[in-house]
Short mmCIF file of C-alpha atoms in Angstrom, two decimals:
data_model
loop_
_atom_site.label_atom_id
_atom_site.label_comp_id
_atom_site.label_asym_id
_atom_site.label_seq_id
_atom_site.Cartn_x
_atom_site.Cartn_y
_atom_site.Cartn_z
CA MET A 172 -0.03 0.07 0.14
CA PHE A 173 1.81 2.94 -0.76
CA ASP A 174 2.63 5.87 1.92
CA TYR A 175 1.21 9.26 1.52
CA ALA A 176 2.51 10.92 4.37
CA PRO A 177 5.42 12.58 3.03
CA LEU A 178 2.92 14.47 1.48
CA PHE A 179 1.37 15.38 4.33
CA ILE A 180 3.94 16.11 6.55
CA SER A 181 5.87 17.96 3.65
CA LEU A 182 2.59 20.50 3.30
CA ARG A 183 2.32 20.80 6.89
CA ALA A 184 6.24 21.54 6.95
CA ALA A 185 5.06 23.80 4.84
CA VAL A 186 2.04 25.53 5.44
CA LEU A 187 3.32 25.67 8.44
CA SER A 188 6.72 27.49 8.10
CA GLY A 189 4.64 29.94 5.39
CA ILE A 190 2.75 30.69 8.48
CA PHE A 191 5.77 31.99 10.38
CA VAL A 192 8.20 33.41 7.38
CA PHE A 193 5.55 35.60 6.32
CA ILE A 194 4.84 37.00 9.42
CA LEU A 195 8.25 37.44 10.24
CA GLY A 196 9.60 38.46 6.46
CA THR A 197 7.43 41.13 6.53
CA ALA A 198 7.99 42.64 9.84
CA ALA A 199 11.70 41.98 9.18
CA ALA A 200 10.73 44.02 5.86
CA ARG A 201 9.22 46.52 7.22
CA LEU A 202 12.03 46.95 10.36
CA CYS A 203 14.61 47.46 6.81
CA LEU A 204 12.94 50.30 5.24
CA ASN A 205 13.70 52.45 8.52
CA ILE A 206 17.45 51.82 8.73
CA ARG A 207 20.00 52.66 6.75
CA GLY A 208 24.29 52.71 6.45
CA LYS A 209 26.29 49.51 7.46
CA LEU A 210 23.74 48.78 9.69
CA LEU A 211 20.77 47.66 6.95
CA VAL A 212 24.21 45.83 5.26
CA LEU A 213 24.71 43.57 7.94
CA ILE A 214 20.97 42.91 9.04
CA ASP A 215 20.95 42.05 5.13
CA VAL A 216 23.22 39.67 5.56
CA LEU A 217 22.91 37.95 8.77
CA PHE A 218 18.80 37.65 7.12
CA THR A 219 19.77 35.89 3.53
CA LEU A 220 22.97 34.50 4.67
CA PRO A 221 20.27 31.37 4.71
CA MET A 222 20.00 31.14 1.00
CA VAL A 223 23.68 30.72 -0.07
CA LEU A 224 24.73 28.65 2.56
CA PRO A 225 23.92 25.62 2.38
CA PRO A 226 21.36 23.23 3.45
CA THR A 227 23.99 21.06 5.52
CA VAL A 228 24.94 24.12 6.72
CA LEU A 229 22.49 25.73 8.47
CA GLY A 230 21.02 21.49 9.79
CA PHE A 231 24.46 21.79 11.89
CA PHE A 232 23.53 25.51 13.34
CA LEU A 233 19.87 24.14 14.34
CA LEU A 234 21.97 20.80 15.17
CA VAL A 235 23.79 23.54 17.84
CA ILE A 236 20.88 25.69 18.26
CA PHE A 237 18.55 22.77 19.04
CA GLY A 238 20.75 20.57 20.18
CA ARG A 239 20.35 18.72 23.53
CA ASN A 240 23.63 19.86 24.73
CA SER A 241 23.45 23.59 23.87
CA PRO A 242 21.83 25.88 26.38
CA LEU A 243 18.74 26.66 24.69
CA GLY A 244 18.78 22.29 24.41
CA MET A 245 19.33 22.24 28.17
CA LEU A 246 16.52 25.04 28.42
CA LEU A 247 13.73 22.86 26.12
CA ALA A 248 15.23 19.51 27.97
CA LYS A 249 13.71 20.54 31.91
CA ALA A 250 10.95 22.26 30.43
CA GLY A 251 9.55 18.85 28.92
CA ILE A 252 10.47 19.62 25.05
CA SER A 253 12.16 18.42 22.20
CA LEU A 254 13.11 18.90 19.38
CA ILE A 255 15.05 17.40 17.17
CA PHE A 256 13.92 14.38 15.08
CA THR A 257 10.53 15.46 16.09
CA TRP A 258 7.79 17.35 13.51
CA GLN A 259 8.26 20.19 14.46
CA ALA A 260 11.93 20.69 13.69
CA THR A 261 10.83 20.11 9.79
CA VAL A 262 8.84 23.55 11.01
CA ILE A 263 11.67 24.95 11.55
CA ALA A 264 14.37 23.53 8.47
CA SER A 265 11.77 25.02 6.58
CA ILE A 266 11.10 28.92 8.53
CA VAL A 267 15.18 29.47 8.38
CA VAL A 268 15.99 28.24 4.67
CA SER A 269 12.80 30.09 3.32
CA PHE A 270 12.82 33.37 4.82
CA PRO A 271 15.51 34.86 3.34
CA LEU A 272 12.98 33.90 -0.39
CA MET A 273 10.01 35.86 2.10
CA TYR A 274 12.58 38.27 3.25
CA LYS A 275 13.46 39.35 -0.28
CA GLY A 276 10.68 38.98 -2.06
CA ALA A 277 8.49 41.83 1.13
CA LYS A 278 11.53 44.30 1.26
CA GLY A 279 11.21 44.48 -2.83
CA ALA A 280 7.73 45.44 -2.35
CA LEU A 281 7.76 47.35 -0.08
CA GLU A 282 10.56 49.45 -1.51
CA GLN A 283 8.14 50.08 -4.00
CA VAL A 284 5.74 51.69 -1.47
CA ASN A 285 4.42 55.13 -3.47
CA GLU A 286 5.79 57.62 -0.38
CA ASP A 287 3.88 60.76 -1.21
CA HIS A 288 1.09 58.89 -0.40
CA VAL A 289 2.98 57.37 3.04
CA TRP A 290 3.58 60.96 3.69
CA ALA A 291 0.44 62.45 2.94
CA ALA A 292 -0.68 59.50 5.68
CA ARG A 293 1.57 61.06 8.01
CA THR A 294 0.11 64.36 7.32
CA LEU A 295 -3.65 62.67 8.39
CA GLY A 296 -2.05 61.81 11.83
CA MET A 297 -2.31 57.76 10.97
CA SER A 298 0.27 55.79 13.80
CA GLU A 299 3.16 53.90 11.66
CA LEU A 300 0.50 50.50 12.41
CA SER A 301 -2.17 51.73 10.89
CA ILE A 302 -0.38 53.43 7.74
CA PHE A 303 1.67 49.93 7.94
CA ILE A 304 -1.74 47.74 7.51
CA ARG A 305 -3.81 50.17 5.59
CA ILE A 306 -1.35 51.70 3.00
CA MET A 307 1.81 50.10 2.35
CA LEU A 308 0.74 45.94 2.58
CA PRO A 309 -2.32 46.60 0.19
CA GLU A 310 0.38 48.23 -2.63
CA ALA A 311 2.61 45.97 -1.66
CA TRP A 312 0.85 42.11 -1.34
CA PRO A 313 1.60 41.86 -5.08
CA GLY A 314 5.40 41.52 -4.15
CA ILE A 315 4.87 39.83 -0.27
CA LEU A 316 2.75 37.21 -1.97
CA ALA A 317 4.94 36.68 -4.79
CA GLY A 318 7.54 36.24 -1.85
CA LEU A 319 5.40 33.66 -0.02
CA ALA A 320 4.84 31.61 -3.33
CA LEU A 321 8.39 31.49 -3.07
CA SER A 322 8.79 30.68 -0.06
CA PHE A 323 5.98 27.73 0.10
CA ALA A 324 8.28 26.34 -3.16
CA ARG A 325 11.14 26.57 -0.74
CA SER A 326 9.51 25.17 2.26
CA LEU A 327 8.47 21.83 0.29
CA GLY A 328 11.93 20.64 -1.68
CA GLU A 329 13.85 21.40 1.49
CA PHE A 330 15.62 18.45 2.37
CA GLY A 331 19.73 19.07 3.66
CA ALA A 332 18.58 20.68 6.66
CA THR A 333 15.61 19.06 7.30
CA LEU A 334 17.94 15.46 7.20
CA LEU A 335 20.09 16.09 9.38
CA VAL A 336 17.68 18.32 12.24
CA ALA A 337 14.36 15.91 11.78
CA GLY A 338 16.79 12.96 10.48
CA ASN A 339 14.01 10.55 8.13
CA ILE A 340 11.88 8.58 9.92
CA PRO A 341 8.84 6.92 8.27
CA GLY A 342 5.13 8.12 9.29
CA ARG A 343 6.74 11.04 10.92
CA THR A 344 9.96 13.57 9.28
CA GLN A 345 10.14 11.82 6.44
CA THR A 346 9.19 14.60 4.02
CA ILE A 347 8.60 14.18 0.18
CA PRO A 348 12.19 15.14 -0.50
CA MET A 349 13.95 12.18 1.18
CA ALA A 350 11.24 9.44 -0.27
CA ILE A 351 12.72 9.95 -2.69
CA TYR A 352 15.84 10.03 -1.51
CA PHE A 353 15.83 6.88 -0.03
CA ALA A 354 13.33 5.13 -3.29
CA THR A 355 15.48 6.07 -5.43
CA ALA A 356 18.60 4.98 -3.02
CA GLY A 357 16.74 1.69 -2.28
CA GLY A 358 15.96 0.87 -6.58
CA ASP A 359 12.09 1.75 -5.79
CA MET A 360 12.24 4.19 -8.91
CA HIS A 361 8.43 3.50 -9.43
CA THR A 362 7.37 5.56 -5.59
CA ALA A 363 10.86 7.79 -6.03
CA TRP A 364 9.53 8.78 -10.15
CA ILE A 365 5.23 9.33 -8.25
CA TRP A 366 6.76 11.72 -5.93
CA VAL A 367 9.17 13.82 -8.26
CA GLY A 368 5.41 14.06 -10.50
CA VAL A 369 3.64 15.32 -6.82
CA ILE A 370 6.64 17.66 -5.74
CA THR A 371 6.45 18.69 -9.99
CA VAL A 372 3.72 19.20 -10.50
CA VAL A 373 3.22 21.86 -6.13
CA SER A 374 6.55 23.65 -6.79
CA CYS A 375 5.57 24.51 -10.96
CA ALA A 376 1.54 25.83 -9.30
CA ALA A 377 3.35 27.82 -6.99
CA LEU A 378 5.28 29.48 -9.32
CA PHE A 379 2.37 29.89 -11.40
CA ILE A 380 0.90 31.85 -8.19
CA MET A 381 4.14 33.11 -8.17
CA ASN A 382 4.15 34.95 -11.69
CA MET A 383 0.70 35.32 -11.46
CA PHE A 384 0.70 38.23 -8.42
CA SER A 385 3.90 39.46 -10.41
CA ARG A 386 2.21 39.95 -13.45
CA GLU A 387 -0.60 42.30 -12.19
CA LYS A 388 2.01 44.55 -9.95
CA ARG A 389 3.75 46.02 -13.10
CA VAL A 390 -0.67 46.30 -14.62
#
């Protein structure tokens, strides 16, 4: 009987990480709009570093941060929480690897917001939070959604960092990329082809959404 668990595990990780990176990435992008100079360069490097580092390196850093021998890991252990080799670890890995795409997409979109509208709102006494929610977000929405679509696709295809911090536990942490890898390694090409087809279709759908919103933004 075919095991559909990798699909549900991957979708759960991608959806939950998408919620987190949407909030964190958009907030980080808004924060950077008010920063100038060398500090902005440093922050931008830190936020986009996961985009260029090998996923295995990111997984190693996550192991160091959340491992049982780390300060955070020991603190979590005292609270009865263990993240390594759990489904929650798949979400954490997905957040880390997909955050830069959301951040870059949101930052680029917010930078294109008409500043005249922002300053007009300020002269009317609107708070910065109201300006962000009622003016900036609606204008930047297509670009933000495009970044979210890319982040979702990246989360769905995450392999290296997830393997290190979550492992390959069938029914618990085995995502589609891991199912493909281990099916291929075991000579089960039929299963591998099925999962390749599934992840290709879902990824193409995400890219289609991204292009649709990018085209809407240009119009």
